[in-house]
């Protein structure tokens, strides 16, 4: 690291939670992710979802084909490594888990409570029916990734993460004490405290939007559809706790953008899609958040070390440099079939940018 006030060189980061979508969308999302990250854990909530290893390997090949067809550098093409996940359903078997663990391609299994977020209709309806699968995941050391919200209609949307911790996650941990679990995109102090209270097998990812914004940004002065994501932004007090734990140097928290592309007209309508698109400028966003509390020196651990350590993977050896040079976030990117893709903070200026 050089002068920490103006320039920061860190090991190349990984994104441990990203949505690339599929088919034509990959022409945009893959190069955007590959310019910043080496490994990315690709979410399986496609239509139809990625439910077994054969489907995961086929999806990975589609990603890599779009990577080769892109105009990013040969160095970035060689470094980019999409790590796959299986979509856990009520029909997933222990044999599916064994095959996935031996594949060398599937990094984890994703649990979406049915109806929790985009394309989650095939998600798990009964955690208690997953005993054999969780036992197999423990046996084969395959982590469980959780969208941590209950989905009961009567539960307030701002309370769904807390209820999940108490009613679902605590139960899973008690029954499967050695199962590696990542509580993805945590949004509350309750989740941060819960993760800190557990053993080293429990970790969490945090998105840039949950570090930088709270529900006031979403709702005051009119609803801002490009701040709408699930789990939804919470109170400022929760945002401050997330910043505290992300910048604390604790290896239990690491980078997962949850970058989720939705065409602009799908976001800006009467029933806007949930998801923030941040893959292109995620590192300047995180740098801005860390620098806002004087902890820019903690970014490398969060972005480049702790996730790899949790997953038992080697630390990247290449580096990337951020500079305190203003970056104006583009108002949009071309997307497939003539659509546009609006990024998080479109048109705004960030104090940090990537050094080319």
Coordinates of C-alpha atoms in Angstrom, one line a residue:
X1 CA 0.0 0.0 0.0
X2 CA 1.3 3.5 -0.9
X3 CA 0.0 6.7 0.6
X4 CA -3.3 5.4 2.0
X5 CA -5.0 8.8 1.6
X6 CA -4.6 8.8 -2.2
X7 CA -3.8 5.3 -3.5
X8 CA -4.3 1.7 -2.3
X9 CA -3.0 -1.5 -3.8
X10 CA -4.6 -4.7 -2.6
X11 CA -4.6 -8.3 -3.6
X12 CA -7.1 -9.0 -6.3
X13 CA -10.5 -9.4 -4.7
X14 CA -13.1 -12.1 -5.1
X15 CA -16.9 -11.7 -5.1
X16 CA -18.5 -14.4 -3.0
X17 CA -22.1 -13.6 -4.1
X18 CA -23.0 -12.4 -7.6
X19 CA -25.8 -12.7 -10.1
X20 CA -24.7 -13.0 -13.7
X21 CA -28.0 -14.2 -15.1
X22 CA -27.8 -16.3 -18.3
X23 CA -27.7 -16.3 -22.1
X24 CA -27.6 -12.8 -23.7
X25 CA -27.2 -11.1 -20.2
X26 CA -23.8 -12.7 -19.9
X27 CA -22.3 -10.6 -22.6
X28 CA -22.7 -7.6 -20.2
X29 CA -22.4 -9.1 -16.8
X30 CA -19.4 -11.4 -17.3
X31 CA -16.9 -8.8 -18.5
X32 CA -18.2 -6.3 -15.8
X33 CA -17.4 -8.8 -13.1
X34 CA -14.2 -10.1 -14.6
X35 CA -12.6 -6.7 -14.7
X36 CA -12.5 -6.5 -10.9
X37 CA -12.7 -10.0 -9.5
X38 CA -10.9 -13.3 -9.9
X39 CA -13.3 -15.8 -8.4
X40 CA -17.0 -15.2 -8.3
X41 CA -19.7 -17.4 -6.7
X42 CA -22.5 -17.5 -9.2
X43 CA -26.0 -17.6 -7.9
X44 CA -28.2 -20.5 -9.3
X45 CA -31.6 -18.8 -9.4
X46 CA -31.9 -18.9 -13.2
X47 CA -35.0 -19.8 -15.0
X48 CA -35.0 -22.8 -14.7
X49 CA -32.7 -22.9 -11.7
X50 CA -29.3 -24.8 -11.5
X51 CA -30.3 -27.9 -9.5
X52 CA -27.5 -30.4 -10.2
X53 CA -23.8 -30.6 -11.1
X54 CA -24.4 -31.2 -14.8
X55 CA -26.5 -28.0 -15.0
X56 CA -23.9 -26.1 -13.0
X57 CA -21.1 -27.2 -15.3
X58 CA -23.1 -26.3 -18.4
X59 CA -23.8 -22.9 -16.9
X60 CA -20.2 -22.4 -16.2
X61 CA -19.3 -23.1 -19.8
X62 CA -21.8 -20.5 -21.0
X63 CA -20.2 -18.0 -18.7
X64 CA -16.7 -18.8 -19.9
X65 CA -17.8 -18.6 -23.5
X66 CA -19.0 -15.1 -23.0
X67 CA -15.8 -14.3 -21.2
X68 CA -13.7 -15.4 -24.2
X69 CA -16.0 -13.5 -26.6
X70 CA -15.5 -10.2 -24.6
X71 CA -12.9 -7.6 -25.2
X72 CA -11.3 -7.6 -21.7
X73 CA -7.6 -8.3 -21.3
X74 CA -6.1 -11.7 -21.8
X75 CA -4.8 -11.4 -18.2
X76 CA -8.3 -10.9 -16.8
X77 CA -9.7 -13.7 -18.9
X78 CA -7.1 -16.1 -17.6
X79 CA -7.7 -15.1 -13.9
X80 CA -11.5 -15.2 -13.9
X81 CA -12.9 -18.3 -12.2
X82 CA -16.7 -18.7 -11.9
X83 CA -17.5 -20.9 -8.9
X84 CA -20.8 -22.6 -9.1
X85 CA -23.7 -23.2 -6.7
X86 CA -26.6 -25.6 -6.6
X87 CA -30.1 -24.4 -5.9
X88 CA -31.4 -26.3 -2.9
X89 CA -35.0 -27.6 -3.5
X90 CA -37.3 -30.0 -1.6
X91 CA -36.1 -32.6 -4.1
X92 CA -32.3 -32.2 -3.7
X93 CA -30.7 -35.5 -2.5
X94 CA -27.6 -36.5 -0.6
X95 CA -26.3 -38.0 -3.8
X96 CA -26.6 -34.7 -5.6
X97 CA -24.4 -33.2 -2.8
X98 CA -21.8 -35.9 -3.1
X99 CA -21.5 -35.4 -6.9
X100 CA -21.3 -31.7 -6.5
X101 CA -18.6 -31.9 -3.8
X102 CA -16.4 -34.1 -6.1
X103 CA -16.9 -32.0 -9.2
X104 CA -14.2 -29.4 -8.4
X105 CA -16.7 -26.8 -9.9
X106 CA -19.5 -26.5 -7.4
X107 CA -18.4 -24.4 -4.4
X108 CA -21.6 -24.3 -2.3
X109 CA -25.3 -24.9 -2.1
X110 CA -27.8 -22.0 -2.0
X111 CA -30.9 -22.1 0.2
X112 CA -33.7 -19.7 -0.8
X113 CA -36.8 -19.9 1.3
X114 CA -39.6 -20.2 -1.3
X115 CA -40.7 -16.8 -2.5
X116 CA -37.9 -14.9 -0.7
X117 CA -36.5 -13.0 -3.7
X118 CA -36.1 -13.0 -7.5
X119 CA -36.7 -16.5 -9.1
X120 CA -37.0 -18.2 -5.7
X121 CA -40.3 -20.0 -6.4
X122 CA -38.5 -23.4 -6.4
X123 CA -36.9 -22.7 -3.0
X124 CA -37.1 -24.8 0.1
X125 CA -40.6 -25.0 1.8
X126 CA -39.6 -27.2 4.8
X127 CA -36.1 -27.0 6.4
X128 CA -36.9 -30.1 8.4
X129 CA -37.0 -32.1 5.1
X130 CA -33.4 -31.3 4.3
X131 CA -31.8 -33.4 7.0
X132 CA -30.1 -35.9 4.7
X133 CA -28.8 -33.1 2.5
X134 CA -27.4 -31.1 5.3
X135 CA -25.7 -34.2 6.7
X136 CA -24.1 -34.8 3.3
X137 CA -22.9 -31.2 3.1
X138 CA -21.3 -31.6 6.5
X139 CA -19.6 -34.9 5.4
X140 CA -18.3 -33.4 2.1
X141 CA -17.5 -30.0 3.5
X142 CA -19.8 -28.2 1.1
X143 CA -20.9 -24.8 2.5
X144 CA -24.6 -23.7 2.8
X145 CA -25.3 -20.2 1.6
X146 CA -28.5 -18.7 3.0
X147 CA -30.9 -16.0 1.9
X148 CA -31.8 -15.3 5.5
X149 CA -35.4 -14.2 5.6
X150 CA -38.6 -15.9 6.5
X151 CA -41.3 -15.4 4.0
X152 CA -44.6 -15.6 6.0
X153 CA -47.0 -12.9 4.7
X154 CA -47.8 -11.7 8.3
X155 CA -44.1 -11.0 9.1
X156 CA -43.1 -7.3 8.6
X157 CA -40.5 -7.1 5.8
X158 CA -38.1 -5.2 8.1
X159 CA -38.2 -8.1 10.6
X160 CA -37.8 -11.0 8.3
X161 CA -34.0 -11.4 8.8
X162 CA -34.3 -11.4 12.6
X163 CA -37.0 -13.9 12.5
X164 CA -35.0 -16.2 10.2
X165 CA -32.1 -16.1 12.7
X166 CA -34.3 -17.1 15.6
X167 CA -36.6 -19.6 13.9
X168 CA -34.5 -21.2 11.2
X169 CA -30.7 -20.6 11.3
X170 CA -30.3 -21.3 15.1
X171 CA -32.1 -24.6 14.5
X172 CA -29.8 -25.6 11.6
X173 CA -26.7 -24.8 13.5
X174 CA -27.9 -26.8 16.5
X175 CA -28.6 -29.9 14.4
X176 CA -25.5 -29.6 12.2
X177 CA -22.8 -28.0 14.3
X178 CA -19.9 -28.5 11.8
X179 CA -21.8 -27.4 8.7
X180 CA -20.2 -24.3 7.1
X181 CA -22.7 -21.6 6.6
X182 CA -22.6 -18.2 5.0
X183 CA -25.4 -15.8 6.0
X184 CA -25.5 -13.8 2.7
X185 CA -26.1 -10.1 2.4
X186 CA -26.7 -9.4 6.1
X187 CA -28.7 -6.2 6.8
X188 CA -29.1 -5.9 10.5
X189 CA -27.2 -5.6 13.7
X190 CA -29.0 -8.7 14.8
X191 CA -27.4 -10.7 12.0
X192 CA -24.0 -9.2 12.7
X193 CA -24.2 -10.1 16.4
X194 CA -25.5 -13.6 15.6
X195 CA -22.5 -14.3 13.3
X196 CA -20.0 -13.0 15.8
X197 CA -21.5 -15.2 18.5
X198 CA -21.0 -18.4 16.5
X199 CA -17.9 -20.5 15.8
X200 CA -15.6 -20.2 12.8
X201 CA -17.9 -22.2 10.6
X202 CA -20.4 -19.4 10.4
X203 CA -19.6 -16.3 8.3
X204 CA -21.4 -13.5 6.4
X205 CA -21.2 -11.5 3.3
X206 CA -22.1 -7.8 3.1
X207 CA -23.1 -5.8 0.0
X208 CA -21.9 -2.2 -0.8
X209 CA -25.5 -0.9 -0.7
X210 CA -26.0 -2.1 2.9
X211 CA -22.8 -0.4 4.0
X212 CA -23.6 2.9 2.3
X213 CA -27.3 3.3 2.5
X214 CA -30.3 2.8 4.8
X215 CA -34.1 2.9 4.3
X216 CA -34.2 6.7 4.3
X217 CA -32.2 6.7 1.0
X218 CA -34.8 4.3 -0.4
X219 CA -37.9 6.1 0.7
X220 CA -37.4 9.8 1.5
X221 CA -38.3 12.2 -1.3
X222 CA -40.0 9.4 -3.3
X223 CA -39.2 5.7 -3.8
X224 CA -35.8 5.1 -5.4
X225 CA -36.2 1.9 -7.4
X226 CA -32.4 1.4 -7.8
X227 CA -32.0 1.2 -4.1
X228 CA -34.6 -1.5 -3.8
X229 CA -33.1 -4.9 -3.0
X230 CA -33.9 -7.9 -0.9
X231 CA -33.3 -8.1 2.0
X232 CA -34.5 -4.5 2.0
X233 CA -32.4 -1.6 3.4
X234 CA -32.9 -1.2 7.1
X235 CA -32.5 1.6 9.7
X236 CA -29.4 3.7 9.9
X237 CA -28.4 2.1 13.2
X238 CA -28.2 -1.3 11.4
X239 CA -26.1 0.3 8.6
X240 CA -23.6 1.6 11.2
X241 CA -23.2 -1.8 12.8
X242 CA -22.6 -3.4 9.4
X243 CA -19.9 -0.8 8.7
X244 CA -18.4 -1.5 12.1
X245 CA -18.1 -5.3 11.6
X246 CA -17.0 -5.0 7.9
X247 CA -14.2 -2.7 8.8
X248 CA -13.3 -4.5 12.1
X249 CA -10.8 -7.0 10.6
X250 CA -12.9 -9.9 11.7
X251 CA -12.5 -12.8 9.1
X252 CA -16.1 -13.7 9.6
X253 CA -17.3 -11.0 7.2
X254 CA -16.3 -10.7 3.6
X255 CA -17.2 -9.2 0.2
X256 CA -20.3 -10.3 -1.6
X257 CA -21.8 -7.7 -3.8
X258 CA -25.1 -9.5 -4.6
X259 CA -24.9 -7.5 -7.8
X260 CA -28.1 -8.3 -9.6
X261 CA -28.9 -7.0 -13.1
X262 CA -32.4 -6.0 -14.0
X263 CA -33.2 -4.0 -17.2
X264 CA -34.0 -0.4 -16.4
X265 CA -37.6 -0.6 -17.5
X266 CA -38.1 -3.6 -15.1
X267 CA -36.7 -1.6 -12.2
X268 CA -38.5 1.6 -12.9
X269 CA -42.1 0.4 -13.1
X270 CA -45.1 -0.1 -10.8
X271 CA -43.7 -3.4 -9.5
X272 CA -39.9 -2.9 -9.7
X273 CA -37.6 -5.8 -9.5
X274 CA -35.4 -6.3 -6.4
X275 CA -31.7 -6.0 -6.9
X276 CA -28.8 -3.4 -7.2
X277 CA -26.3 -3.6 -10.0
X278 CA -22.9 -2.9 -8.7
X279 CA -20.4 -5.3 -10.4
X280 CA -18.6 -2.7 -12.5
X281 CA -17.8 -0.2 -9.7
X282 CA -18.1 -2.4 -6.6
X283 CA -14.6 -1.8 -5.4
X284 CA -14.9 2.0 -5.5
X285 CA -18.2 1.6 -3.6
X286 CA -16.6 -0.5 -0.9
X287 CA -13.5 1.8 -0.8
X288 CA -15.8 4.8 -0.3
X289 CA -17.7 3.0 2.5
X290 CA -14.5 1.9 4.3
X291 CA -12.8 5.3 3.9
X292 CA -15.9 7.0 5.3
X293 CA -15.1 5.6 8.7
X294 CA -11.3 5.9 8.3
X295 CA -10.7 2.2 7.8
X296 CA -9.5 1.9 4.2
X297 CA -6.6 -0.1 5.5
X298 CA -9.1 -2.9 6.4
X299 CA -10.4 -3.3 2.8
X300 CA -7.9 -5.9 1.7
X301 CA -8.9 -8.4 4.3
X302 CA -12.6 -8.0 3.7
X303 CA -12.3 -8.0 -0.1
X304 CA -9.3 -10.3 -0.9
X305 CA -8.5 -12.6 2.1
X306 CA -11.3 -13.6 4.4
X307 CA -13.6 -15.2 1.8
X308 CA -10.8 -17.4 0.3
X309 CA -9.8 -18.4 3.8
X310 CA -13.3 -19.4 4.7
X311 CA -13.7 -21.5 1.6
X312 CA -10.3 -23.1 1.9
X313 CA -9.0 -21.6 -1.3
X314 CA -5.6 -20.0 -2.0
X315 CA -5.3 -16.2 -1.7
X316 CA -4.9 -14.4 -5.0
X317 CA -1.4 -13.3 -5.9
X318 CA -2.3 -10.6 -8.4
X319 CA -3.1 -7.0 -7.3
X320 CA -5.4 -4.2 -8.1
X321 CA -5.0 -0.5 -7.3
X322 CA -7.6 2.0 -6.2
X323 CA -6.9 5.7 -6.4
X324 CA -8.6 8.6 -4.8
X325 CA -9.6 10.1 -8.1
X326 CA -13.3 11.0 -8.6
X327 CA -15.3 8.5 -10.6
X328 CA -18.6 9.5 -12.2
X329 CA -20.8 6.4 -12.3
X330 CA -22.3 6.0 -15.8
X331 CA -26.0 6.7 -16.1
X332 CA -26.5 3.3 -17.7
X333 CA -24.9 0.4 -19.7
X334 CA -26.2 -1.2 -22.9
X335 CA -28.0 -4.4 -22.2
X336 CA -29.3 -7.1 -24.5
X337 CA -32.1 -6.7 -27.0
X338 CA -31.8 -2.9 -26.9
X339 CA -32.4 -2.6 -23.2
X340 CA -30.3 -0.6 -20.7
X341 CA -28.9 -1.5 -17.3
X342 CA -28.8 1.2 -14.6
X343 CA -26.1 0.8 -12.0
X344 CA -26.2 1.6 -8.3
X345 CA -25.6 5.4 -7.9
X346 CA -26.0 6.1 -11.6
X347 CA -24.8 9.6 -12.4
X348 CA -23.3 10.2 -9.0
X349 CA -19.6 10.7 -8.3
X350 CA -17.5 8.5 -6.1
X351 CA -14.3 9.6 -4.5
X352 CA -12.4 6.4 -5.4
X353 CA -11.8 4.7 -8.7
X354 CA -9.9 1.8 -10.2
X355 CA -6.5 2.7 -11.5
X356 CA -6.2 1.5 -15.1

